[in-house]
PDB file of C-alpha atoms in Angstrom:
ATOM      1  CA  UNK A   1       0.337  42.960 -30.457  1.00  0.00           C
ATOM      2  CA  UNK A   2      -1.948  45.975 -30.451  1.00  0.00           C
ATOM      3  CA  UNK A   3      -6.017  45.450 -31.046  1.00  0.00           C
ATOM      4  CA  UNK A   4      -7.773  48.842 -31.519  1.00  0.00           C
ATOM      5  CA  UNK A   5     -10.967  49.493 -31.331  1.00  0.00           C
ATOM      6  CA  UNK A   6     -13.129  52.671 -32.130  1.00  0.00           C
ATOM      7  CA  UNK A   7     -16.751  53.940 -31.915  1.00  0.00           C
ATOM      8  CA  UNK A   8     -17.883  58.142 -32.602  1.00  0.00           C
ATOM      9  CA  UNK A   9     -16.233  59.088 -28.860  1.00  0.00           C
ATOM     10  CA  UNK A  10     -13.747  56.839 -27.988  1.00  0.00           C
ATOM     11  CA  UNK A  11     -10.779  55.005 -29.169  1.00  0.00           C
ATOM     12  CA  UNK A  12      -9.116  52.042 -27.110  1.00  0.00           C
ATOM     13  CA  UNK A  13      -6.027  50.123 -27.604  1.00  0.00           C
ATOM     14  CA  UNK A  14      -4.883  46.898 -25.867  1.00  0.00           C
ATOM     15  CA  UNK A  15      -1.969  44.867 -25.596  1.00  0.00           C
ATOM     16  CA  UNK A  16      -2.538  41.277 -25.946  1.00  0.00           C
ATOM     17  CA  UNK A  17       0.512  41.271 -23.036  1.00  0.00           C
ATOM     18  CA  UNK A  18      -1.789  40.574 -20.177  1.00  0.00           C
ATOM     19  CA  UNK A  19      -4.717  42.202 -22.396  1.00  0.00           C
ATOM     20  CA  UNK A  20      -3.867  45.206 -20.835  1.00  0.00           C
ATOM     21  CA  UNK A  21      -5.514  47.970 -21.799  1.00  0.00           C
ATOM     22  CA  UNK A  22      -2.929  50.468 -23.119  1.00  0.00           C
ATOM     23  CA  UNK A  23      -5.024  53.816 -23.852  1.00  0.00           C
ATOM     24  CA  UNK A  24      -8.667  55.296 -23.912  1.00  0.00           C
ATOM     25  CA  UNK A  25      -8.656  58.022 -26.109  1.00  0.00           C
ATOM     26  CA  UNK A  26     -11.533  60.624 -26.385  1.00  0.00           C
ATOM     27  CA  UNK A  27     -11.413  61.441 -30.149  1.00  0.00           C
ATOM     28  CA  UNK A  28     -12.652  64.763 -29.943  1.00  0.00           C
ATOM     29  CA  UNK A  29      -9.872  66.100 -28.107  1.00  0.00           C
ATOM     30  CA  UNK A  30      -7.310  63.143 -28.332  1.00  0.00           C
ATOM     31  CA  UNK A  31      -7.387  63.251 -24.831  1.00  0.00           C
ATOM     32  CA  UNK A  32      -6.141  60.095 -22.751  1.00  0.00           C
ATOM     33  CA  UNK A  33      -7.872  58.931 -19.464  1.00  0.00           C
ATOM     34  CA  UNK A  34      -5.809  56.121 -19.055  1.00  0.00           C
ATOM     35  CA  UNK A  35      -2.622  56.414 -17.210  1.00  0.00           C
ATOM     36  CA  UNK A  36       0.940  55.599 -19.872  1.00  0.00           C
ATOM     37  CA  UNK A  37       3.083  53.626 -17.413  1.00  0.00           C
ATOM     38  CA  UNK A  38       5.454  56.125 -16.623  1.00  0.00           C
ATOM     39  CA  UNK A  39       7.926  53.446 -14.728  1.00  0.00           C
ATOM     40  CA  UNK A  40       9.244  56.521 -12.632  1.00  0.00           C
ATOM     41  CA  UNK A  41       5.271  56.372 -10.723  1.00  0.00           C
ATOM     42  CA  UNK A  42       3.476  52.984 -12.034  1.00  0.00           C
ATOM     43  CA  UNK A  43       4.910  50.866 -15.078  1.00  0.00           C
ATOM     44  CA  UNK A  44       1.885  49.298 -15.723  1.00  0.00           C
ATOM     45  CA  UNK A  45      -1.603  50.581 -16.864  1.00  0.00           C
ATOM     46  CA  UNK A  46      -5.072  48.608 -16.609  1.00  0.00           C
ATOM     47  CA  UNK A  47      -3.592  44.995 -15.209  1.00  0.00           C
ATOM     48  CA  UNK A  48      -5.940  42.147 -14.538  1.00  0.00           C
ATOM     49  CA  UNK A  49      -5.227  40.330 -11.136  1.00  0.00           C
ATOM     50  CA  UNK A  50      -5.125  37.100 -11.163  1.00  0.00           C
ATOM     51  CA  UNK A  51      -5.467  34.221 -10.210  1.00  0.00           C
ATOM     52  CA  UNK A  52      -4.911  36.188  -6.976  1.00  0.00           C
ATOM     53  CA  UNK A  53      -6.040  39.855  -5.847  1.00  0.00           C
ATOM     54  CA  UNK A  54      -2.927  41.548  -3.889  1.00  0.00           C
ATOM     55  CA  UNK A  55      -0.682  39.435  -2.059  1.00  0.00           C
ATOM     56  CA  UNK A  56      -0.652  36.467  -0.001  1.00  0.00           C
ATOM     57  CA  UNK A  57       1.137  36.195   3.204  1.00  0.00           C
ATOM     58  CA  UNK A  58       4.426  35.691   2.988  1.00  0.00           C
ATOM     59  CA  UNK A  59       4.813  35.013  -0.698  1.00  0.00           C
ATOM     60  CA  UNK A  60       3.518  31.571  -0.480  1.00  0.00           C
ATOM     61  CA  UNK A  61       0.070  29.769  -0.302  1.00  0.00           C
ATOM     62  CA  UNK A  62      -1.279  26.302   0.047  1.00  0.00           C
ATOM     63  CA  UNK A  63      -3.601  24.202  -2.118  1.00  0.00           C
ATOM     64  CA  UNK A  64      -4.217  20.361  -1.938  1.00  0.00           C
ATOM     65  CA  UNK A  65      -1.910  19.678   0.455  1.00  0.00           C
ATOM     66  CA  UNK A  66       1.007  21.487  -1.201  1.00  0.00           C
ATOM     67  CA  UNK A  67       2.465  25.349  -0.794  1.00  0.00           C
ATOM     68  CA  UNK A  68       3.324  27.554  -4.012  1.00  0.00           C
ATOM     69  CA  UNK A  69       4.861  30.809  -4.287  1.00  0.00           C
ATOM     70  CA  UNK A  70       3.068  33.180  -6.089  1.00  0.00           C
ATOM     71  CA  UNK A  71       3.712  37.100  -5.862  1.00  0.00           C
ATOM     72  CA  UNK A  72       1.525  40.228  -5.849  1.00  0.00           C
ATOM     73  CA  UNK A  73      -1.421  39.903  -7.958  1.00  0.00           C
ATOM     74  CA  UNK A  74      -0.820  36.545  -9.870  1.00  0.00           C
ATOM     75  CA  UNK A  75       0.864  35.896 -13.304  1.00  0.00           C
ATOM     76  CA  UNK A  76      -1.881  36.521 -15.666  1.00  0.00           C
ATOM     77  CA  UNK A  77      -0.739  40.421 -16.255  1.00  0.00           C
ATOM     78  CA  UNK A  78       2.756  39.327 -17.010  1.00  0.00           C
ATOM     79  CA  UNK A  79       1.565  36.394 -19.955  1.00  0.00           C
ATOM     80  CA  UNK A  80       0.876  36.451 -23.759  1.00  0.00           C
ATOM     81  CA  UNK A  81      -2.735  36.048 -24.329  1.00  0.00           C
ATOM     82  CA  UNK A  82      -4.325  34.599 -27.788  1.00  0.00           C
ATOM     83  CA  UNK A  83      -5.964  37.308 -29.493  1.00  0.00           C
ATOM     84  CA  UNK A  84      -9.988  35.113 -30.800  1.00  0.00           C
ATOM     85  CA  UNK A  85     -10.629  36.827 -34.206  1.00  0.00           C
ATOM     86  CA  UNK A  86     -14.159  35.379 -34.080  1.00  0.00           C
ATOM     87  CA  UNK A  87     -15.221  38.281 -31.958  1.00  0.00           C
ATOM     88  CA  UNK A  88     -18.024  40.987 -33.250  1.00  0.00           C
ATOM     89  CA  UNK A  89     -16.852  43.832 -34.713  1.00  0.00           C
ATOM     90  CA  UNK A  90     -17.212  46.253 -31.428  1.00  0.00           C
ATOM     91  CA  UNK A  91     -15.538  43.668 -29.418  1.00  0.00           C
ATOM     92  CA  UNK A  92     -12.279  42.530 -28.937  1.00  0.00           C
ATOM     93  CA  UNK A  93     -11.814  39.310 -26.811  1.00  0.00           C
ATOM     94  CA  UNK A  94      -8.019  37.579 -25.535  1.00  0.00           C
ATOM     95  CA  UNK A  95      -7.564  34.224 -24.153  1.00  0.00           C
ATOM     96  CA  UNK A  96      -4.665  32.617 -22.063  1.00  0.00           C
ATOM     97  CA  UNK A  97      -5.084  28.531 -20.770  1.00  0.00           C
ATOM     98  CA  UNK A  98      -3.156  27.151 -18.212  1.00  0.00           C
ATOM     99  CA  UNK A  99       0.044  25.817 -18.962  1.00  0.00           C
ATOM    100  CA  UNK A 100       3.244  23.931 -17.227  1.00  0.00           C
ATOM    101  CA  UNK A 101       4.742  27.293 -16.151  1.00  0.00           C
ATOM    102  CA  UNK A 102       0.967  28.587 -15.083  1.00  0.00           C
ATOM    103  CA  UNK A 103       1.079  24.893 -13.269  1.00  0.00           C
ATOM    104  CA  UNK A 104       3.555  25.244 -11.205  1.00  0.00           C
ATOM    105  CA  UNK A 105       2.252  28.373  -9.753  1.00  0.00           C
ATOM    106  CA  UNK A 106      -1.160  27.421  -9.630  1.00  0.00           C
ATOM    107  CA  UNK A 107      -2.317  23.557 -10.253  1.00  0.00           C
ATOM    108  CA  UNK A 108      -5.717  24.449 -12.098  1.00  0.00           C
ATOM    109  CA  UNK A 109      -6.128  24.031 -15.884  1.00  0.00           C
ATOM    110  CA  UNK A 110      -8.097  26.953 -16.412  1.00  0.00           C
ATOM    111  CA  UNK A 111      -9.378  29.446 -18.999  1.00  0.00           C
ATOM    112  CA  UNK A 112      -9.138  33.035 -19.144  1.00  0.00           C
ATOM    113  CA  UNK A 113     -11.214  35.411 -21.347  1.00  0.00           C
ATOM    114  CA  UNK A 114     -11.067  39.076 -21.172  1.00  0.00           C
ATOM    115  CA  UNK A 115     -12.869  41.248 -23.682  1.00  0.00           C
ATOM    116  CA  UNK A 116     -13.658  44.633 -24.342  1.00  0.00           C
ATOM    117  CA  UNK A 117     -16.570  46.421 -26.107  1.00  0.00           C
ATOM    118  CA  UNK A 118     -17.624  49.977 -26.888  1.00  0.00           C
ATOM    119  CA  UNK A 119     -21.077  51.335 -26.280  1.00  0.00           C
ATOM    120  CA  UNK A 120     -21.480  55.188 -26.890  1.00  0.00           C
ATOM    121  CA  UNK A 121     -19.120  56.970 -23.318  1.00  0.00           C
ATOM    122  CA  UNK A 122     -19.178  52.775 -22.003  1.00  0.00           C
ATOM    123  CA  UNK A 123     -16.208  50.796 -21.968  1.00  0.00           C
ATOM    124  CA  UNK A 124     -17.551  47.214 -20.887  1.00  0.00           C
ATOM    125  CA  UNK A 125     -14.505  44.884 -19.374  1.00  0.00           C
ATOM    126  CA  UNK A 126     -15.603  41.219 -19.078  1.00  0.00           C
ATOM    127  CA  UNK A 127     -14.109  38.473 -17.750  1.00  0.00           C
ATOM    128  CA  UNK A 128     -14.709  34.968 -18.370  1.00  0.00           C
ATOM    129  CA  UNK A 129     -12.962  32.151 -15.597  1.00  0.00           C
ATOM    130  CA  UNK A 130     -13.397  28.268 -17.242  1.00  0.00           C
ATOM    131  CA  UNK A 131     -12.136  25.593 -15.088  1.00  0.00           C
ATOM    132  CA  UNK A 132     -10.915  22.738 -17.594  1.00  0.00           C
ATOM    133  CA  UNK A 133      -9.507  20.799 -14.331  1.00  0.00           C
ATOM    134  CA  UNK A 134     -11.084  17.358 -13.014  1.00  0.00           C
ATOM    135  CA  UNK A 135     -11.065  19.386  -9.311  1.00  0.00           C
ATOM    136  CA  UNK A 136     -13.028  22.578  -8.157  1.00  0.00           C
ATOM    137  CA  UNK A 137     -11.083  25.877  -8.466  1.00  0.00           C
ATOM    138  CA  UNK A 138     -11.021  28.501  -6.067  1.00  0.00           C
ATOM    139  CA  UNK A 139      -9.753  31.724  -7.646  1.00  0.00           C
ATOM    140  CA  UNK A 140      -9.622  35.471  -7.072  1.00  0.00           C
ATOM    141  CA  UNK A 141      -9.797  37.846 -10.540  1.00  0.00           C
ATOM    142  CA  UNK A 142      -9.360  42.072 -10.212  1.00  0.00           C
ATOM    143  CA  UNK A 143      -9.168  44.849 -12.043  1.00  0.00           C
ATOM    144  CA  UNK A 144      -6.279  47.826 -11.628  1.00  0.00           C
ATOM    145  CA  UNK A 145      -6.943  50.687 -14.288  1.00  0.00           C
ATOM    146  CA  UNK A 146      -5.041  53.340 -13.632  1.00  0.00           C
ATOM    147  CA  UNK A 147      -7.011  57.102 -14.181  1.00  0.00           C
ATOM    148  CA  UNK A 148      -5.154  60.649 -15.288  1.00  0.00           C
ATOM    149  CA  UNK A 149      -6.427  63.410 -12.492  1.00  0.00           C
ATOM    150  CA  UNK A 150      -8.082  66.000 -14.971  1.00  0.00           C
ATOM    151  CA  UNK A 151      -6.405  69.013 -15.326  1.00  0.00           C
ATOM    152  CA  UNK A 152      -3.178  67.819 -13.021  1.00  0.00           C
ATOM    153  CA  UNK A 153      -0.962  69.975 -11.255  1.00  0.00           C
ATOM    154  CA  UNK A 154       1.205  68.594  -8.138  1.00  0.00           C
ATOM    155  CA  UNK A 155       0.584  71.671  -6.628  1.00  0.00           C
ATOM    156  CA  UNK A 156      -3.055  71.309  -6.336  1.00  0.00           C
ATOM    157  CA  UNK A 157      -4.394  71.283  -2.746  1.00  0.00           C
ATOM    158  CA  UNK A 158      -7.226  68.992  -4.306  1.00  0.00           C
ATOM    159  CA  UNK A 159      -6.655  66.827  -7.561  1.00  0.00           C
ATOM    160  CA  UNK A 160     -10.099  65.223  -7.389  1.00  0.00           C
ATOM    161  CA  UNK A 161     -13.098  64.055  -5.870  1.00  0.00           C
ATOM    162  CA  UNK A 162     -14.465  60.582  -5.333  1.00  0.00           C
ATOM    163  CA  UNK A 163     -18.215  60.171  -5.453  1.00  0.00           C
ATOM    164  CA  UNK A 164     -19.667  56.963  -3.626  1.00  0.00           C
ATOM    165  CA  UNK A 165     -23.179  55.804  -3.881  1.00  0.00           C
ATOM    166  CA  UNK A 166     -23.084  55.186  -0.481  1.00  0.00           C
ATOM    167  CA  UNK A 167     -22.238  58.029   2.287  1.00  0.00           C
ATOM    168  CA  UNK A 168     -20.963  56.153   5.249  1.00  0.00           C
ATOM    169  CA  UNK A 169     -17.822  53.951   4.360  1.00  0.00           C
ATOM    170  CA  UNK A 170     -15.572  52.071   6.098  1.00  0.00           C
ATOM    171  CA  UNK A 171     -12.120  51.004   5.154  1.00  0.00           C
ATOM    172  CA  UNK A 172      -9.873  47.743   5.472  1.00  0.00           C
ATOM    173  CA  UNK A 173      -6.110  49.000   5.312  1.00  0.00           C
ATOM    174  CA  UNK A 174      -2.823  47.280   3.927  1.00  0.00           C
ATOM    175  CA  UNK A 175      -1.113  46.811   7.512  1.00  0.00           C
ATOM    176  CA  UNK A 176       2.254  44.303   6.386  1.00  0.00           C
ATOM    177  CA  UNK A 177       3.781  42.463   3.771  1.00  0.00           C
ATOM    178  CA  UNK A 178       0.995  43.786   1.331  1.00  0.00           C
ATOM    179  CA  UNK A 179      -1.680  41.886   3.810  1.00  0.00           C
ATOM    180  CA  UNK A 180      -4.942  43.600   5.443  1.00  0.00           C
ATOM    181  CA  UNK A 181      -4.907  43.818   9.482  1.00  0.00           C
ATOM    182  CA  UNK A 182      -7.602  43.604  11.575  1.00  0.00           C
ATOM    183  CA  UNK A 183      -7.757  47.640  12.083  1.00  0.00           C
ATOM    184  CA  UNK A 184     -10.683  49.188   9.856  1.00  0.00           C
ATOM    185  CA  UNK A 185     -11.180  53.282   9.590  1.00  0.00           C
ATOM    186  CA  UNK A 186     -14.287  55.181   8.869  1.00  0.00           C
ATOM    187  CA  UNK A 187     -13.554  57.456   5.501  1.00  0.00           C
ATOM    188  CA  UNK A 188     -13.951  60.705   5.856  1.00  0.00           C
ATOM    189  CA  UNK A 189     -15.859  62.513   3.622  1.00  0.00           C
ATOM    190  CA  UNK A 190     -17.268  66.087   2.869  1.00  0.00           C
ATOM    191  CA  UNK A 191     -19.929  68.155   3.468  1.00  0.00           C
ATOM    192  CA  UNK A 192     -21.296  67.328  -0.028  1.00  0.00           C
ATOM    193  CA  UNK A 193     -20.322  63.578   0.595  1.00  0.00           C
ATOM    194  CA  UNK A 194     -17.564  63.424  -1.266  1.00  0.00           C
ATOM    195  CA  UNK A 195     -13.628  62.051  -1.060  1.00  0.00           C
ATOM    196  CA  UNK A 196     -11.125  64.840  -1.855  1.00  0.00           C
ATOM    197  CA  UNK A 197      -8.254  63.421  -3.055  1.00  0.00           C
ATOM    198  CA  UNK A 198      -5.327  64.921  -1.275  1.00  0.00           C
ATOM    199  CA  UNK A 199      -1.703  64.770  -0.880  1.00  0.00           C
ATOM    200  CA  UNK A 200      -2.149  62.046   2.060  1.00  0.00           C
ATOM    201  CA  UNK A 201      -5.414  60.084   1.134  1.00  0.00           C
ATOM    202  CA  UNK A 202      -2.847  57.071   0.206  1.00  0.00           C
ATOM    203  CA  UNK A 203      -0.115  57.930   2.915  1.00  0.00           C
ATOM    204  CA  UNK A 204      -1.288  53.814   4.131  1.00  0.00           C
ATOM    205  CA  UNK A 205      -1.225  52.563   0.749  1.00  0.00           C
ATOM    206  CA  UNK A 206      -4.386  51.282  -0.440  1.00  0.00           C
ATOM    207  CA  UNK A 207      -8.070  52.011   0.471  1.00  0.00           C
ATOM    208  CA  UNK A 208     -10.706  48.985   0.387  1.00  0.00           C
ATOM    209  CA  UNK A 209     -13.851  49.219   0.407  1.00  0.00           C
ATOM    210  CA  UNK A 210     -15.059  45.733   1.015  1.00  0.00           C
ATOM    211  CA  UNK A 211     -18.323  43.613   1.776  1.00  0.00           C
ATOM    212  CA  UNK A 212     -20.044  45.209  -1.159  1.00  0.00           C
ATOM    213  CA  UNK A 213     -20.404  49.056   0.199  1.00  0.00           C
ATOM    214  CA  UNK A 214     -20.513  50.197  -2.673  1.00  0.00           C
ATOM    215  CA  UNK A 215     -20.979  49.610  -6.321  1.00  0.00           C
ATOM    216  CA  UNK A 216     -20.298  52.829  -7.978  1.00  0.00           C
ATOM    217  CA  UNK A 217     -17.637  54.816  -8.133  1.00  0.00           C
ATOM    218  CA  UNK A 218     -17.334  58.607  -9.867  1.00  0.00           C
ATOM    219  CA  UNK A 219     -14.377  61.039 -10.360  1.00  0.00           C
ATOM    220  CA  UNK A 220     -15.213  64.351 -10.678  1.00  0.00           C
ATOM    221  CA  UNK A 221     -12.297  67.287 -11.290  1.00  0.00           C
ATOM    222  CA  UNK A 222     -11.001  69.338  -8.638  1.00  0.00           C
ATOM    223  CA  UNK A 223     -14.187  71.703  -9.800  1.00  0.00           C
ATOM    224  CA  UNK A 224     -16.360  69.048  -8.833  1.00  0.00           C
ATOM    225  CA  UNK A 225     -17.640  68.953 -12.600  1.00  0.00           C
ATOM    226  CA  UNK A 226     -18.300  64.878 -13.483  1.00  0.00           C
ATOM    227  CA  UNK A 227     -15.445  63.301 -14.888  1.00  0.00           C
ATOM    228  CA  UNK A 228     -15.939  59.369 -15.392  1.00  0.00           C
ATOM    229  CA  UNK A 229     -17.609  56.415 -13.084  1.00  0.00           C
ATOM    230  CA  UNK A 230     -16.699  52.833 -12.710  1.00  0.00           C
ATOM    231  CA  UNK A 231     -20.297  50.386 -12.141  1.00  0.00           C
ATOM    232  CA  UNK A 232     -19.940  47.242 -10.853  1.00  0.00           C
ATOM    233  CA  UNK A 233     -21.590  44.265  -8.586  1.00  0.00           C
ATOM    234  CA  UNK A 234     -17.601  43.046  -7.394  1.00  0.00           C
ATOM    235  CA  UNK A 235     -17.745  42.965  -3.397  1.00  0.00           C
ATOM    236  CA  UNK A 236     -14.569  45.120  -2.967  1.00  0.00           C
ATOM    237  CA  UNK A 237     -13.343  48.044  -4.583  1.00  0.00           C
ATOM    238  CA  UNK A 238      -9.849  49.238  -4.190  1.00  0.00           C
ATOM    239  CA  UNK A 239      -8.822  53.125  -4.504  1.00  0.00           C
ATOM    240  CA  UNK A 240      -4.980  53.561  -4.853  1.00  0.00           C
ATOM    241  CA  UNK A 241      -2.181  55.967  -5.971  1.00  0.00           C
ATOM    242  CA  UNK A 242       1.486  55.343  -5.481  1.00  0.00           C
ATOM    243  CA  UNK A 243       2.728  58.605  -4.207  1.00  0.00           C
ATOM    244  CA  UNK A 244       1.369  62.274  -3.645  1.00  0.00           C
ATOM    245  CA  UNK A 245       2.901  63.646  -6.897  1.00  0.00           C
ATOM    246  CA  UNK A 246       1.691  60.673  -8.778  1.00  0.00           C
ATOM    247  CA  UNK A 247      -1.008  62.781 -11.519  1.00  0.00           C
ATOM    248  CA  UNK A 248      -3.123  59.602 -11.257  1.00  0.00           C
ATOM    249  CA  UNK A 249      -5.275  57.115  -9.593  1.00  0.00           C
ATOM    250  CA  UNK A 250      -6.086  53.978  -9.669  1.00  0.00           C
ATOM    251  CA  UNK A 251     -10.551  52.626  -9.074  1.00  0.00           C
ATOM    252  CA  UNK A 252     -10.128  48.709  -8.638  1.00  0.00           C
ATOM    253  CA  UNK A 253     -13.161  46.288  -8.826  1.00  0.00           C
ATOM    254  CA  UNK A 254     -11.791  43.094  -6.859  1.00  0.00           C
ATOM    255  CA  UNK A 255     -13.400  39.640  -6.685  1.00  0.00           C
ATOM    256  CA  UNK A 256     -11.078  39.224  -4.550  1.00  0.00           C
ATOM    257  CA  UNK A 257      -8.293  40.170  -1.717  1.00  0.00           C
ATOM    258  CA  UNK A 258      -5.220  39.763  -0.585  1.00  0.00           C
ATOM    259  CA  UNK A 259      -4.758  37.460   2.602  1.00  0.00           C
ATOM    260  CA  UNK A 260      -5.044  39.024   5.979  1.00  0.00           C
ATOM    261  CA  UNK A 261      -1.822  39.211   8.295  1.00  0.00           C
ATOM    262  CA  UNK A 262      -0.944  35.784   9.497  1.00  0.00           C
ATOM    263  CA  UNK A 263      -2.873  33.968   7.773  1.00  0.00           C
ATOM    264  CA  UNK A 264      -1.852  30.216   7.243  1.00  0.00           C
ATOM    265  CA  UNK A 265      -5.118  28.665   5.575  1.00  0.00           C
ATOM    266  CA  UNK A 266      -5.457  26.726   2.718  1.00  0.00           C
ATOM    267  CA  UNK A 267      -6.133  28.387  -0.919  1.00  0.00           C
ATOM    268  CA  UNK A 268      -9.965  27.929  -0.830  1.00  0.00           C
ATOM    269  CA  UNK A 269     -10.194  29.377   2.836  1.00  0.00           C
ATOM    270  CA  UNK A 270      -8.934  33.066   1.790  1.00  0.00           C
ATOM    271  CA  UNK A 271     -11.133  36.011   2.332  1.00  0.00           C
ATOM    272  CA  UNK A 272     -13.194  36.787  -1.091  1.00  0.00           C
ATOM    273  CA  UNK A 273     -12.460  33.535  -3.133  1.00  0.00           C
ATOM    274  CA  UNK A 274     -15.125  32.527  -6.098  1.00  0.00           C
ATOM    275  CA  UNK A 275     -14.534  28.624  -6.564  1.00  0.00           C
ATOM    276  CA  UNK A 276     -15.664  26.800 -10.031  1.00  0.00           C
ATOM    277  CA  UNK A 277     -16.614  23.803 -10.489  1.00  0.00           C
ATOM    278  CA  UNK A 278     -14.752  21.714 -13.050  1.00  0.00           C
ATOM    279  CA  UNK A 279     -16.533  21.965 -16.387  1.00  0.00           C
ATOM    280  CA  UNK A 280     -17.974  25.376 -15.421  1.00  0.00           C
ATOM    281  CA  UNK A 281     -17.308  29.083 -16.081  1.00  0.00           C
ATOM    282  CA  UNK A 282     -17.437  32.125 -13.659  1.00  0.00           C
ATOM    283  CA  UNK A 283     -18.289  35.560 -15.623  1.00  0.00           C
ATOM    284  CA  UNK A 284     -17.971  39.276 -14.120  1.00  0.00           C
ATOM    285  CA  UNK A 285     -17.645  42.323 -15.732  1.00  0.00           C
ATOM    286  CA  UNK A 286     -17.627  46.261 -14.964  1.00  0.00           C
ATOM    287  CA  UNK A 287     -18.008  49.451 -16.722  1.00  0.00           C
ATOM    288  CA  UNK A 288     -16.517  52.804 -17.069  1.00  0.00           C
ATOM    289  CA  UNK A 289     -18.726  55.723 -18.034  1.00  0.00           C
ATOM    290  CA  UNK A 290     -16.459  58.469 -19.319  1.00  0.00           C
ATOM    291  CA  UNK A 291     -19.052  61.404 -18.186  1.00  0.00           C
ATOM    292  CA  UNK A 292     -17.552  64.154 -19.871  1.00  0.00           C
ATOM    293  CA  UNK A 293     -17.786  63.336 -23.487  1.00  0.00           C
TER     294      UNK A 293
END
């Protein structure tokens, strides 16, 4: 089912399949910054990761004694979430709780909240992570929206620029089987300290920015003219496209990562974990500023 909601600038829709976000219209120009899951790129749009960020090594991790398989990114994105009609009228808010099938991936009860809320250009994504188990629960939650380049053309030599508020950067890589290896690269950036995004900036799949570098993120058009920015206090950030000719790109706020090559630890012991105690809730959010309204 589709919830829409609409202020003077924006309109949003979302799916209550994985309350995914499913457009973010500027109503002026019925514009759409949101990528439409073209399946020949990307199928998917705005996912939220979890209970894992990325992938874990070899399809299969371990918690109390016991391995699971779970695959990229977690099951959340692919579930039916309860729409909560006791929301405010500029929010919308979802809800999934664990069940047997959840169970058998992951052996938390848990509760997951994602809402959304319009203020003025401000999207605000929140996330709300209730443990309703008797044990502590170690957990990783992400966001994936996926951004149109302004103006795209494959022929560009530039589609955009990235923005940082932080000039020097440096960069874990996806090395094998979707896992980070120990190699780390400087990112290269302008002379106006920028990230032009270029034909090869994801020839090695993902870049991550980890160990909270940075906390916000602008894209301006291949003119350099402000386009939107993602804020937000998550300690990785993951910047992503799927192929050169793909006319979009993906700004990821991650509590969370996928495992490191070879790794063979228990659930709690991954990289980036945020662990609840039962009873209590973990909250995060971010925001995206769309700058050019």
């Amino acid at each position: 089912m589709i919830t829409t909601l609409k202020n003077n600038l924006l309109t949003i829709e979302i799916d209550s399949h994985g309350a995914e976000l499913q457009s973010i219209t500027a109503n002026g120009s019925n514009y759409n910054y949101l990528w439409h899951g073209d399946k020949a790129f990307w199928g998917r749009r705005s996912p939220v990761l979890f209970p894992i960020v990325g992938s874990v090594w070899n399809g299969k991790y371990r918690m109390d004694g016991q391995e699971y398989p779970l695959g990229q990114h977690g099951f959340a994105r692919d579930r039916e979430f309860e729409i909560v009609n006791d929301c405010p009228d500029d929010e919308a808010w979802f809800r999934l709780e664990a069940d047997d099938d959840t169970l058998a991936l992951f052996p938390r009860r848990f509760r997951l909240e994602i809402g959304y809320s319009l203020q003025g250009e401000r999207l605000n994504v929140m996330w709300r992570v209730s443990n309703l188990d008797e044990k502590p629960m170690a957990f990783q939650i992400g966001a994936h929206p996926a951004f149109n380049y302004p103006d795209f053309s494959v022929s560009d030599s530039v589609h955009a620029y990235l923005l940082f508020d932080k000039r020097s950067l440096v960069a874990e890589r996806i090395a094998e089987k979707g896992c980070v290896g120990s190699e780390t690269l400087a990112v290269t950036l302008d002379e106006t300290g920028m990230l032009p995004i270029v034909a090869d900036t994801f020839a090695h799949n993902a870049i991550i920015l980890a160990d909270r570098q940075v906390h916000r993120v602008s894209m301006l058009d291949k003119a350099r003219r402000p386009y939107l920015s993602l804020l937000f206090d998550a300690p990785l950030v993951g910047l992503w496209s799927p192929s050169s000719n793909a006319p979009f790109m993906c700004i990821e706020p991650w509590w969370g990562r996928c495992d490191s090559v070879d790794f063979e630890g228990s659930f709690e012991e991954r990289s980036y974990v945020n662990v609840v105690a039962p009873g209590e809730t973990f909250e995060a959010r971010y925001m995206i500023i769309f700058e050019d309204l």
